[in-house]
């Protein structure tokens, strides 16, 4: 009788608290592995005409980012995630500095050291459009953890990021800004 009681108790605990397997979290037999999204509408700053969007999608712990720009000056532009989700200043400075929760030096994404906000450069063509795609397991969406992109800002700079000058990459003024929201 005691053995049956403990088996029933374990089964009840598994149904109540869920089980975790390789397919994601499971509670009551239903998968809770969901796609989470966050977006930023990038608006012009510092007298530019730049507009664009940034879309973050988290699927099973991998966050992909797609940035699309329009009406931007041709050439290379540094793109970073900045620490404060505030684009109210005309020059974008209300977004603060690069998002850098670990306190690393500025650098090139994927080559230590680098900030979590060091995305890199986006090439804009003569038609004023450019796009960038990347994917990482270093970010999260809507978790409230140090690596959560929500509540930060995407900044597009006037020039290219040299990937070495501290702490900004010498990318110049801020010509686009968008707050990342769920």
GROMACS .gro file of N, CA and C in nm:
model
  546
    1UNK      N    1   0.082  -0.118   0.000
    1UNK     CA    2   0.000   0.000   0.000
    1UNK      C    3   0.087   0.126   0.000
    2UNK      N    4   0.195   0.130   0.082
    2UNK     CA    5   0.283   0.246   0.086
    2UNK      C    6   0.349   0.269  -0.049
    3UNK      N    7   0.390   0.158  -0.115
    3UNK     CA    8   0.455   0.170  -0.244
    3UNK      C    9   0.362   0.234  -0.346
    4UNK      N   10   0.236   0.191  -0.351
    4UNK     CA   11   0.139   0.250  -0.444
    4UNK      C   12   0.115   0.397  -0.411
    5UNK      N   13   0.112   0.431  -0.283
    5UNK     CA   14   0.093   0.571  -0.241
    5UNK      C   15   0.206   0.658  -0.295
    6UNK      N   16   0.332   0.611  -0.282
    6UNK     CA   17   0.447   0.690  -0.328
    6UNK      C   18   0.449   0.701  -0.481
    7UNK      N   19   0.411   0.595  -0.552
    7UNK     CA   20   0.404   0.599  -0.698
    7UNK      C   21   0.300   0.703  -0.740
    8UNK      N   22   0.184   0.702  -0.675
    8UNK     CA   23   0.079   0.800  -0.706
    8UNK      C   24   0.126   0.942  -0.674
    9UNK      N   25   0.195   0.956  -0.561
    9UNK     CA   26   0.246   1.087  -0.521
    9UNK      C   27   0.348   1.140  -0.623
   10UNK      N   28   0.438   1.054  -0.670
   10UNK     CA   29   0.535   1.094  -0.772
   10UNK      C   30   0.466   1.132  -0.902
   11UNK      N   31   0.365   1.056  -0.942
   11UNK     CA   32   0.291   1.087  -1.065
   11UNK      C   33   0.220   1.221  -1.052
   12UNK      N   34   0.161   1.246  -0.936
   12UNK     CA   35   0.093   1.373  -0.912
   12UNK      C   36   0.193   1.490  -0.916
   13UNK      N   37   0.310   1.471  -0.856
   13UNK     CA   38   0.413   1.575  -0.858
   13UNK      C   39   0.457   1.604  -1.001
   14UNK      N   40   0.474   1.502  -1.082
   14UNK     CA   41   0.516   1.521  -1.222
   14UNK      C   42   0.410   1.599  -1.299
   15UNK      N   43   0.282   1.570  -1.276
   15UNK     CA   44   0.176   1.644  -1.344
   15UNK      C   45   0.166   1.787  -1.294
   16UNK      N   46   0.187   1.806  -1.165
   16UNK     CA   47   0.174   1.939  -1.106
   16UNK      C   48   0.289   2.030  -1.144
   17UNK      N   49   0.411   1.981  -1.136
   17UNK     CA   50   0.528   2.065  -1.158
   17UNK      C   51   0.586   2.052  -1.298
   18UNK      N   52   0.539   1.957  -1.377
   18UNK     CA   53   0.589   1.940  -1.513
   18UNK      C   54   0.717   1.860  -1.514
   19UNK      N   55   0.754   1.821  -1.635
   19UNK     CA   56   0.877   1.746  -1.656
   19UNK      C   57   0.957   1.821  -1.762
   20UNK      N   58   1.086   1.806  -1.757
   20UNK     CA   59   1.169   1.870  -1.858
   20UNK      C   60   1.245   1.763  -1.934
   21UNK      N   61   1.237   1.770  -2.065
   21UNK     CA   62   1.307   1.675  -2.149
   21UNK      C   63   1.377   1.748  -2.261
   22UNK      N   64   1.430   1.673  -2.355
   22UNK     CA   65   1.506   1.736  -2.462
   22UNK      C   66   1.418   1.817  -2.556
   23UNK      N   67   1.286   1.796  -2.554
   23UNK     CA   68   1.197   1.870  -2.642
   23UNK      C   69   1.149   2.000  -2.582
   24UNK      N   70   1.200   2.042  -2.470
   24UNK     CA   71   1.156   2.166  -2.406
   24UNK      C   72   1.077   2.132  -2.281
   25UNK      N   73   1.024   2.231  -2.216
   25UNK     CA   74   0.946   2.211  -2.095
   25UNK      C   75   0.813   2.146  -2.130
   26UNK      N   76   0.769   2.054  -2.045
   26UNK     CA   77   0.640   1.989  -2.065
   26UNK      C   78   0.564   1.994  -1.933
   27UNK      N   79   0.443   2.042  -1.939
   27UNK     CA   80   0.355   2.045  -1.821
   27UNK      C   81   0.221   1.988  -1.863
   28UNK      N   82   0.174   1.889  -1.792
   28UNK     CA   83   0.047   1.823  -1.823
   28UNK      C   84   0.043   1.772  -1.967
   29UNK      N   85   0.160   1.727  -2.018
   29UNK     CA   86   0.167   1.669  -2.150
   29UNK      C   87   0.166   1.769  -2.264
   30UNK      N   88   0.170   1.901  -2.236
   30UNK     CA   89   0.166   2.003  -2.339
   30UNK      C   90   0.301   2.073  -2.345
   31UNK      N   91   0.357   2.083  -2.463
   31UNK     CA   92   0.486   2.151  -2.480
   31UNK      C   93   0.470   2.300  -2.452
   32UNK      N   94   0.564   2.356  -2.375
   32UNK     CA   95   0.565   2.499  -2.347
   32UNK      C   96   0.683   2.567  -2.415
   33UNK      N   97   0.749   2.494  -2.504
   33UNK     CA   98   0.860   2.550  -2.579
   33UNK      C   99   0.803   2.644  -2.685
   34UNK      N  100   0.809   2.775  -2.659
   34UNK     CA  101   0.745   2.873  -2.745
   34UNK      C  102   0.847   2.967  -2.806
   35UNK      N  103   0.804   3.030  -2.912
   35UNK     CA  104   0.883   3.134  -2.975
   35UNK      C  105   0.852   3.264  -2.902
   36UNK      N  106   0.954   3.336  -2.861
   36UNK     CA  107   0.938   3.467  -2.799
   36UNK      C  108   0.994   3.572  -2.893
   37UNK      N  109   0.925   3.686  -2.903
   37UNK     CA  110   0.966   3.792  -2.993
   37UNK      C  111   0.981   3.924  -2.920
   38UNK      N  112   1.070   4.005  -2.972
   38UNK     CA  113   1.082   4.144  -2.929
   38UNK      C  114   1.117   4.224  -3.055
   39UNK      N  115   1.074   4.348  -3.059
   39UNK     CA  116   1.100   4.431  -3.177
   39UNK      C  117   1.141   4.571  -3.135
   40UNK      N  118   1.205   4.640  -3.228
   40UNK     CA  119   1.239   4.781  -3.210
   40UNK      C  120   1.212   4.851  -3.342
   41UNK      N  121   1.139   4.959  -3.336
   41UNK     CA  122   1.119   5.045  -3.452
   41UNK      C  123   1.228   5.152  -3.446
   42UNK      N  124   1.315   5.154  -3.545
   42UNK     CA  125   1.431   5.244  -3.544
   42UNK      C  126   1.393   5.376  -3.610
   43UNK      N  127   1.402   5.482  -3.534
   43UNK     CA  128   1.365   5.615  -3.580
   43UNK      C  129   1.489   5.701  -3.602
   44UNK      N  130   1.477   5.805  -3.688
   44UNK     CA  131   1.592   5.892  -3.716
   44UNK      C  132   1.636   5.973  -3.595
   45UNK      N  133   1.766   5.996  -3.588
   45UNK     CA  134   1.827   6.079  -3.484
   45UNK      C  135   1.932   6.168  -3.548
   46UNK      N  136   1.967   6.274  -3.480
   46UNK     CA  137   2.074   6.366  -3.522
   46UNK      C  138   2.053   6.421  -3.663
   47UNK      N  139   1.927   6.446  -3.700
   47UNK     CA  140   1.895   6.504  -3.829
   47UNK      C  141   1.897   6.408  -3.946
   48UNK      N  142   1.912   6.279  -3.922
   48UNK     CA  143   1.914   6.182  -4.032
   48UNK      C  144   1.771   6.152  -4.079
   49UNK      N  145   1.759   6.078  -4.187
   49UNK     CA  146   1.629   6.033  -4.239
   49UNK      C  147   1.611   5.882  -4.219
   50UNK      N  148   1.707   5.819  -4.153
   50UNK     CA  149   1.710   5.673  -4.135
   50UNK      C  150   1.585   5.622  -4.064
   51UNK      N  151   1.530   5.513  -4.114
   51UNK     CA  152   1.424   5.440  -4.046
   51UNK      C  153   1.459   5.292  -4.056
   52UNK      N  154   1.395   5.212  -3.973
   52UNK     CA  155   1.421   5.070  -3.982
   52UNK      C  156   1.352   4.991  -3.873
   53UNK      N  157   1.388   4.865  -3.867
   53UNK     CA  158   1.332   4.777  -3.765
   53UNK      C  159   1.435   4.673  -3.723
   54UNK      N  160   1.418   4.626  -3.602
   54UNK     CA  161   1.499   4.515  -3.550
   54UNK      C  162   1.402   4.414  -3.490
   55UNK      N  163   1.417   4.289  -3.527
   55UNK     CA  164   1.330   4.183  -3.476
   55UNK      C  165   1.417   4.076  -3.412
   56UNK      N  166   1.387   4.047  -3.287
   56UNK     CA  167   1.456   3.943  -3.211
   56UNK      C  168   1.358   3.828  -3.193
   57UNK      N  169   1.401   3.706  -3.225
   57UNK     CA  170   1.317   3.588  -3.208
   57UNK      C  171   1.396   3.483  -3.132
   58UNK      N  172   1.339   3.435  -3.022
   58UNK     CA  173   1.401   3.330  -2.941
   58UNK      C  174   1.325   3.201  -2.965
   59UNK      N  175   1.395   3.104  -3.022
   59UNK     CA  176   1.340   2.971  -3.039
   59UNK      C  177   1.434   2.872  -2.973
   60UNK      N  178   1.384   2.809  -2.868
   60UNK     CA  179   1.460   2.706  -2.797
   60UNK      C  180   1.598   2.753  -2.752
   61UNK      N  181   1.605   2.875  -2.697
   61UNK     CA  182   1.729   2.926  -2.640
   61UNK      C  183   1.823   2.992  -2.738
   62UNK      N  184   1.789   2.998  -2.864
   62UNK     CA  185   1.871   3.063  -2.966
   62UNK      C  186   1.798   3.189  -3.011
   63UNK      N  187   1.859   3.306  -2.993
   63UNK     CA  188   1.797   3.432  -3.033
   63UNK      C  189   1.855   3.476  -3.167
   64UNK      N  190   1.765   3.494  -3.264
   64UNK     CA  191   1.808   3.546  -3.394
   64UNK      C  192   1.767   3.693  -3.401
   65UNK      N  193   1.846   3.771  -3.473
   65UNK     CA  194   1.822   3.914  -3.490
   65UNK      C  195   1.824   3.946  -3.638
   66UNK      N  196   1.722   4.020  -3.681
   66UNK     CA  197   1.715   4.071  -3.818
   66UNK      C  198   1.699   4.222  -3.808
   67UNK      N  199   1.793   4.297  -3.867
   67UNK     CA  200   1.784   4.443  -3.872
   67UNK      C  201   1.769   4.483  -4.019
   68UNK      N  202   1.672   4.568  -4.046
   68UNK     CA  203   1.651   4.622  -4.180
   68UNK      C  204   1.647   4.773  -4.170
   69UNK      N  205   1.727   4.841  -4.255
   69UNK     CA  206   1.735   4.987  -4.255
   69UNK      C  207   1.693   5.042  -4.390
   70UNK      N  208   1.636   5.162  -4.388
   70UNK     CA  209   1.599   5.237  -4.508
   70UNK      C  210   1.640   5.382  -4.489
   71UNK      N  211   1.658   5.452  -4.600
   71UNK     CA  212   1.691   5.596  -4.598
   71UNK      C  213   1.818   5.627  -4.519
   72UNK      N  214   1.909   5.533  -4.515
   72UNK     CA  215   2.035   5.553  -4.443
   72UNK      C  216   2.143   5.599  -4.540
   73UNK      N  217   2.241   5.673  -4.491
   73UNK     CA  218   2.353   5.712  -4.577
   73UNK      C  219   2.430   5.587  -4.622
   74UNK      N  220   2.469   5.581  -4.750
   74UNK     CA  221   2.546   5.465  -4.798
   74UNK      C  222   2.676   5.449  -4.720
   75UNK      N  223   2.719   5.324  -4.706
   75UNK     CA  224   2.843   5.293  -4.637
   75UNK      C  225   2.821   5.204  -4.517
   76UNK      N  226   2.927   5.186  -4.440
   76UNK     CA  227   2.921   5.102  -4.320
   76UNK      C  228   2.877   5.183  -4.199
   77UNK      N  229   2.791   5.121  -4.117
   77UNK     CA  230   2.742   5.186  -3.995
   77UNK      C  231   2.750   5.087  -3.880
   78UNK      N  232   2.811   5.132  -3.769
   78UNK     CA  233   2.813   5.050  -3.649
   78UNK      C  234   2.673   5.038  -3.592
   79UNK      N  235   2.640   4.917  -3.547
   79UNK     CA  236   2.510   4.891  -3.484
   79UNK      C  237   2.538   4.826  -3.350
   80UNK      N  238   2.476   4.881  -3.246
   80UNK     CA  239   2.496   4.829  -3.111
   80UNK      C  240   2.363   4.824  -3.037
   81UNK      N  241   2.360   4.741  -2.934
   81UNK     CA  242   2.252   4.748  -2.837
   81UNK      C  243   2.305   4.833  -2.723
   82UNK      N  244   2.230   4.936  -2.686
   82UNK     CA  245   2.269   5.025  -2.577
   82UNK      C  246   2.187   4.994  -2.454
   83UNK      N  247   2.239   5.032  -2.338
   83UNK     CA  248   2.190   4.983  -2.210
   83UNK      C  249   2.054   5.037  -2.166
   84UNK      N  250   2.010   5.151  -2.217
   84UNK     CA  251   1.885   5.212  -2.169
   84UNK      C  252   1.785   5.221  -2.283
   85UNK      N  253   1.666   5.170  -2.261
   85UNK     CA  254   1.560   5.176  -2.362
   85UNK      C  255   1.493   5.312  -2.363
   86UNK      N  256   1.567   5.413  -2.404
   86UNK     CA  257   1.515   5.550  -2.408
   86UNK      C  258   1.575   5.620  -2.530
   87UNK      N  259   1.490   5.654  -2.625
   87UNK     CA  260   1.536   5.721  -2.747
   87UNK      C  261   1.484   5.864  -2.754
   88UNK      N  262   1.454   5.924  -2.641
   88UNK     CA  263   1.391   6.056  -2.638
   88UNK      C  264   1.484   6.170  -2.678
   89UNK      N  265   1.614   6.156  -2.659
   89UNK     CA  266   1.708   6.264  -2.694
   89UNK      C  267   1.723   6.272  -2.846
   90UNK      N  268   1.726   6.392  -2.900
   90UNK     CA  269   1.740   6.414  -3.044
   90UNK      C  270   1.865   6.346  -3.101
   91UNK      N  271   1.969   6.335  -3.020
   91UNK     CA  272   2.093   6.272  -3.067
   91UNK      C  273   2.109   6.127  -3.018
   92UNK      N  274   2.005   6.073  -2.955
   92UNK     CA  275   2.007   5.934  -2.910
   92UNK      C  276   2.088   5.906  -2.785
   93UNK      N  277   2.146   6.008  -2.724
   93UNK     CA  278   2.231   5.985  -2.607
   93UNK      C  279   2.153   5.937  -2.484
   94UNK      N  280   2.022   5.952  -2.486
   94UNK     CA  281   1.940   5.904  -2.374
   94UNK      C  282   1.943   5.751  -2.362
   95UNK      N  283   1.994   5.682  -2.463
   95UNK     CA  284   2.006   5.536  -2.460
   95UNK      C  285   2.130   5.489  -2.384
   96UNK      N  286   2.211   5.582  -2.336
   96UNK     CA  287   2.330   5.545  -2.259
   96UNK      C  288   2.437   5.481  -2.345
   97UNK      N  289   2.528   5.411  -2.279
   97UNK     CA  290   2.639   5.346  -2.347
   97UNK      C  291   2.603   5.206  -2.395
   98UNK      N  292   2.702   5.138  -2.449
   98UNK     CA  293   2.681   5.001  -2.498
   98UNK      C  294   2.634   4.911  -2.383
   99UNK      N  295   2.544   4.821  -2.414
   99UNK     CA  296   2.496   4.722  -2.318
   99UNK      C  297   2.612   4.626  -2.291
  100UNK      N  298   2.655   4.622  -2.165
  100UNK     CA  299   2.776   4.550  -2.128
  100UNK      C  300   2.765   4.497  -1.986
  101UNK      N  301   2.671   4.406  -1.959
  101UNK     CA  302   2.650   4.361  -1.821
  101UNK      C  303   2.770   4.289  -1.758
  102UNK      N  304   2.858   4.233  -1.839
  102UNK     CA  305   2.974   4.160  -1.785
  102UNK      C  306   3.096   4.249  -1.764
  103UNK      N  307   3.091   4.375  -1.809
  103UNK     CA  308   3.202   4.467  -1.790
  103UNK      C  309   3.323   4.438  -1.876
  104UNK      N  310   3.303   4.380  -1.994
  104UNK     CA  311   3.414   4.349  -2.086
  104UNK      C  312   3.455   4.472  -2.166
  105UNK      N  313   3.572   4.466  -2.227
  105UNK     CA  314   3.615   4.570  -2.321
  105UNK      C  315   3.531   4.559  -2.448
  106UNK      N  316   3.523   4.672  -2.521
  106UNK     CA  317   3.457   4.673  -2.651
  106UNK      C  318   3.538   4.587  -2.748
  107UNK      N  319   3.469   4.524  -2.842
  107UNK     CA  320   3.540   4.442  -2.939
  107UNK      C  321   3.449   4.395  -3.050
  108UNK      N  322   3.493   4.290  -3.117
  108UNK     CA  323   3.419   4.231  -3.228
  108UNK      C  324   3.338   4.113  -3.175
  109UNK      N  325   3.210   4.110  -3.214
  109UNK     CA  326   3.121   4.003  -3.169
  109UNK      C  327   3.185   3.867  -3.196
  110UNK      N  328   3.185   3.783  -3.094
  110UNK     CA  329   3.234   3.647  -3.108
  110UNK      C  330   3.383   3.629  -3.085
  111UNK      N  331   3.457   3.740  -3.074
  111UNK     CA  332   3.601   3.733  -3.048
  111UNK      C  333   3.628   3.803  -2.915
  112UNK      N  334   3.655   3.726  -2.812
  112UNK     CA  335   3.674   3.783  -2.678
  112UNK      C  336   3.782   3.889  -2.677
  113UNK      N  337   3.765   3.995  -2.601
  113UNK     CA  338   3.645   4.035  -2.528
  113UNK      C  339   3.553   4.119  -2.617
  114UNK      N  340   3.423   4.121  -2.581
  114UNK     CA  341   3.326   4.205  -2.650
  114UNK      C  342   3.207   4.228  -2.557
  115UNK      N  343   3.135   4.337  -2.581
  115UNK     CA  344   3.012   4.366  -2.507
  115UNK      C  345   2.898   4.281  -2.563
  116UNK      N  346   2.797   4.251  -2.483
  116UNK     CA  347   2.679   4.183  -2.536
  116UNK      C  348   2.610   4.270  -2.641
  117UNK      N  349   2.633   4.401  -2.636
  117UNK     CA  350   2.572   4.492  -2.731
  117UNK      C  351   2.656   4.520  -2.855
  118UNK      N  352   2.772   4.459  -2.868
  118UNK     CA  353   2.860   4.481  -2.985
  118UNK      C  354   2.814   4.398  -3.103
  119UNK      N  355   2.715   4.446  -3.176
  119UNK     CA  356   2.661   4.370  -3.289
  119UNK      C  357   2.756   4.372  -3.408
  120UNK      N  358   2.809   4.487  -3.443
  120UNK     CA  359   2.902   4.496  -3.556
  120UNK      C  360   2.861   4.605  -3.651
  121UNK      N  361   2.889   4.586  -3.779
  121UNK     CA  362   2.860   4.685  -3.883
  121UNK      C  363   2.755   4.634  -3.980
  122UNK      N  364   2.680   4.727  -4.033
  122UNK     CA  365   2.581   4.697  -4.136
  122UNK      C  366   2.618   4.778  -4.260
  123UNK      N  367   2.621   4.713  -4.376
  123UNK     CA  368   2.654   4.780  -4.501
  123UNK      C  369   2.525   4.832  -4.565
  124UNK      N  370   2.524   4.961  -4.593
  124UNK     CA  371   2.409   5.024  -4.657
  124UNK      C  372   2.449   5.057  -4.801
  125UNK      N  373   2.365   5.017  -4.895
  125UNK     CA  374   2.392   5.041  -5.036
  125UNK      C  375   2.355   5.182  -5.080
  126UNK      N  376   2.381   5.210  -5.206
  126UNK     CA  377   2.351   5.342  -5.264
  126UNK      C  378   2.202   5.374  -5.258
  127UNK      N  379   2.118   5.269  -5.250
  127UNK     CA  380   1.973   5.291  -5.242
  127UNK      C  381   1.925   5.323  -5.100
  128UNK      N  382   2.019   5.330  -5.004
  128UNK     CA  383   1.985   5.365  -4.867
  128UNK      C  384   1.933   5.250  -4.782
  129UNK      N  385   1.941   5.127  -4.833
  129UNK     CA  386   1.894   5.012  -4.757
  129UNK      C  387   2.010   4.922  -4.715
  130UNK      N  388   1.989   4.856  -4.605
  130UNK     CA  389   2.086   4.759  -4.555
  130UNK      C  390   2.019   4.665  -4.459
  131UNK      N  391   2.076   4.546  -4.444
  131UNK     CA  392   2.021   4.451  -4.348
  131UNK      C  393   2.133   4.369  -4.286
  132UNK      N  394   2.103   4.315  -4.173
  132UNK     CA  395   2.199   4.235  -4.098
  132UNK      C  396   2.122   4.124  -4.028
  133UNK      N  397   2.178   4.003  -4.029
  133UNK     CA  398   2.121   3.889  -3.958
  133UNK      C  399   2.229   3.827  -3.871
  134UNK      N  400   2.189   3.785  -3.753
  134UNK     CA  401   2.280   3.711  -3.666
  134UNK      C  402   2.199   3.627  -3.569
  135UNK      N  403   2.264   3.532  -3.504
  135UNK     CA  404   2.198   3.443  -3.410
  135UNK      C  405   2.295   3.411  -3.297
  136UNK      N  406   2.242   3.401  -3.175
  136UNK     CA  407   2.327   3.374  -3.059
  136UNK      C  408   2.249   3.307  -2.946
  137UNK      N  409   2.320   3.237  -2.862
  137UNK     CA  410   2.260   3.183  -2.740
  137UNK      C  411   2.301   3.268  -2.619
  138UNK      N  412   2.365   3.382  -2.643
  138UNK     CA  413   2.409   3.470  -2.534
  138UNK      C  414   2.300   3.568  -2.489
  139UNK      N  415   2.195   3.585  -2.568
  139UNK     CA  416   2.086   3.677  -2.533
  139UNK      C  417   1.962   3.599  -2.493
  140UNK      N  418   1.872   3.667  -2.423
  140UNK     CA  419   1.739   3.613  -2.395
  140UNK      C  420   1.636   3.722  -2.421
  141UNK      N  421   1.509   3.683  -2.424
  141UNK     CA  422   1.400   3.778  -2.448
  141UNK      C  423   1.298   3.764  -2.336
  142UNK      N  424   1.275   3.873  -2.264
  142UNK     CA  425   1.170   3.878  -2.163
  142UNK      C  426   1.194   3.797  -2.038
  143UNK      N  427   1.319   3.765  -2.008
  143UNK     CA  428   1.349   3.684  -1.889
  143UNK      C  429   1.377   3.768  -1.765
  144UNK      N  430   1.412   3.896  -1.786
  144UNK     CA  431   1.451   3.980  -1.674
  144UNK      C  432   1.593   3.954  -1.626
  145UNK      N  433   1.666   3.864  -1.693
  145UNK     CA  434   1.803   3.833  -1.655
  145UNK      C  435   1.898   3.936  -1.716
  146UNK      N  436   2.023   3.932  -1.675
  146UNK     CA  437   2.124   4.026  -1.725
  146UNK      C  438   2.140   4.021  -1.877
  147UNK      N  439   2.109   3.907  -1.940
  147UNK     CA  440   2.127   3.894  -2.084
  147UNK      C  441   1.999   3.920  -2.164
  148UNK      N  442   1.897   3.978  -2.101
  148UNK     CA  443   1.768   4.006  -2.164
  148UNK      C  444   1.777   4.134  -2.248
  149UNK      N  445   1.743   4.125  -2.377
  149UNK     CA  446   1.750   4.240  -2.468
  149UNK      C  447   1.635   4.338  -2.448
  150UNK      N  448   1.524   4.293  -2.389
  150UNK     CA  449   1.407   4.379  -2.372
  150UNK      C  450   1.440   4.495  -2.278
  151UNK      N  451   1.398   4.615  -2.317
  151UNK     CA  452   1.424   4.734  -2.236
  151UNK      C  453   1.556   4.802  -2.271
  152UNK      N  454   1.624   4.751  -2.370
  152UNK     CA  455   1.748   4.813  -2.420
  152UNK      C  456   1.713   4.891  -2.547
  153UNK      N  457   1.812   4.949  -2.614
  153UNK     CA  458   1.789   5.023  -2.738
  153UNK      C  459   1.886   4.979  -2.846
  154UNK      N  460   1.836   4.970  -2.969
  154UNK     CA  461   1.921   4.947  -3.085
  154UNK      C  462   1.963   5.084  -3.137
  155UNK      N  463   2.094   5.103  -3.151
  155UNK     CA  464   2.149   5.229  -3.202
  155UNK      C  465   2.224   5.202  -3.332
  156UNK      N  466   2.197   5.288  -3.433
  156UNK     CA  467   2.273   5.287  -3.557
  156UNK      C  468   2.360   5.412  -3.555
  157UNK      N  469   2.490   5.392  -3.579
  157UNK     CA  470   2.586   5.502  -3.573
  157UNK      C  471   2.617   5.557  -3.712
  158UNK      N  472   2.671   5.678  -3.715
  158UNK     CA  473   2.703   5.747  -3.840
  158UNK      C  474   2.816   5.681  -3.917
  159UNK      N  475   2.909   5.618  -3.847
  159UNK     CA  476   3.025   5.556  -3.911
  159UNK      C  477   3.039   5.410  -3.873
  160UNK      N  478   3.143   5.349  -3.926
  160UNK     CA  479   3.172   5.209  -3.898
  160UNK      C  480   3.235   5.192  -3.761
  161UNK      N  481   3.210   5.078  -3.699
  161UNK     CA  482   3.274   5.039  -3.574
  161UNK      C  483   3.409   4.978  -3.609
  162UNK      N  484   3.517   5.030  -3.548
  162UNK     CA  485   3.651   4.975  -3.577
  162UNK      C  486   3.682   4.852  -3.493
  163UNK      N  487   3.591   4.814  -3.404
  163UNK     CA  488   3.599   4.691  -3.323
  163UNK      C  489   3.711   4.693  -3.220
  164UNK      N  490   3.774   4.808  -3.197
  164UNK     CA  491   3.885   4.811  -3.101
  164UNK      C  492   3.887   4.934  -3.012
  165UNK      N  493   3.851   5.053  -3.062
  165UNK     CA  494   3.857   5.175  -2.981
  165UNK      C  495   3.763   5.163  -2.862
  166UNK      N  496   3.814   5.194  -2.743
  166UNK     CA  497   3.737   5.181  -2.619
  166UNK      C  498   3.671   5.314  -2.583
  167UNK      N  499   3.550   5.310  -2.535
  167UNK     CA  500   3.461   5.194  -2.520
  167UNK      C  501   3.358   5.183  -2.632
  168UNK      N  502   3.372   5.261  -2.742
  168UNK     CA  503   3.264   5.273  -2.838
  168UNK      C  504   3.291   5.220  -2.977
  169UNK      N  505   3.414   5.193  -3.012
  169UNK     CA  506   3.445   5.151  -3.147
  169UNK      C  507   3.459   5.266  -3.245
  170UNK      N  508   3.461   5.390  -3.193
  170UNK     CA  509   3.477   5.511  -3.275
  170UNK      C  510   3.378   5.516  -3.391
  171UNK      N  511   3.254   5.475  -3.365
  171UNK     CA  512   3.152   5.466  -3.470
  171UNK      C  513   3.081   5.599  -3.495
  172UNK      N  514   3.111   5.701  -3.419
  172UNK     CA  515   3.052   5.832  -3.444
  172UNK      C  516   2.915   5.851  -3.382
  173UNK      N  517   2.849   5.958  -3.427
  173UNK     CA  518   2.718   5.996  -3.373
  173UNK      C  519   2.612   5.890  -3.394
  174UNK      N  520   2.499   5.912  -3.330
  174UNK     CA  521   2.387   5.818  -3.334
  174UNK      C  522   2.283   5.871  -3.433
  175UNK      N  523   2.262   5.797  -3.542
  175UNK     CA  524   2.168   5.843  -3.644
  175UNK      C  525   2.037   5.766  -3.646
  176UNK      N  526   2.025   5.664  -3.562
  176UNK     CA  527   1.902   5.589  -3.549
  176UNK      C  528   1.893   5.527  -3.412
  177UNK      N  529   1.769   5.518  -3.359
  177UNK     CA  530   1.748   5.461  -3.225
  177UNK      C  531   1.610   5.395  -3.219
  178UNK      N  532   1.605   5.279  -3.157
  178UNK     CA  533   1.479   5.208  -3.136
  178UNK      C  534   1.481   5.133  -3.007
  179UNK      N  535   1.374   5.146  -2.926
  179UNK     CA  536   1.361   5.075  -2.799
  179UNK      C  537   1.312   4.934  -2.825
  180UNK      N  538   1.377   4.837  -2.763
  180UNK     CA  539   1.341   4.695  -2.779
  180UNK      C  540   1.228   4.661  -2.682
  181UNK      N  541   1.114   4.617  -2.740
  181UNK     CA  542   0.994   4.585  -2.661
  181UNK      C  543   0.941   4.448  -2.698
  182UNK      N  544   0.877   4.382  -2.600
  182UNK     CA  545   0.810   4.254  -2.628
  182UNK      C  546   0.678   4.280  -2.694
   0.00000   0.00000   0.00000
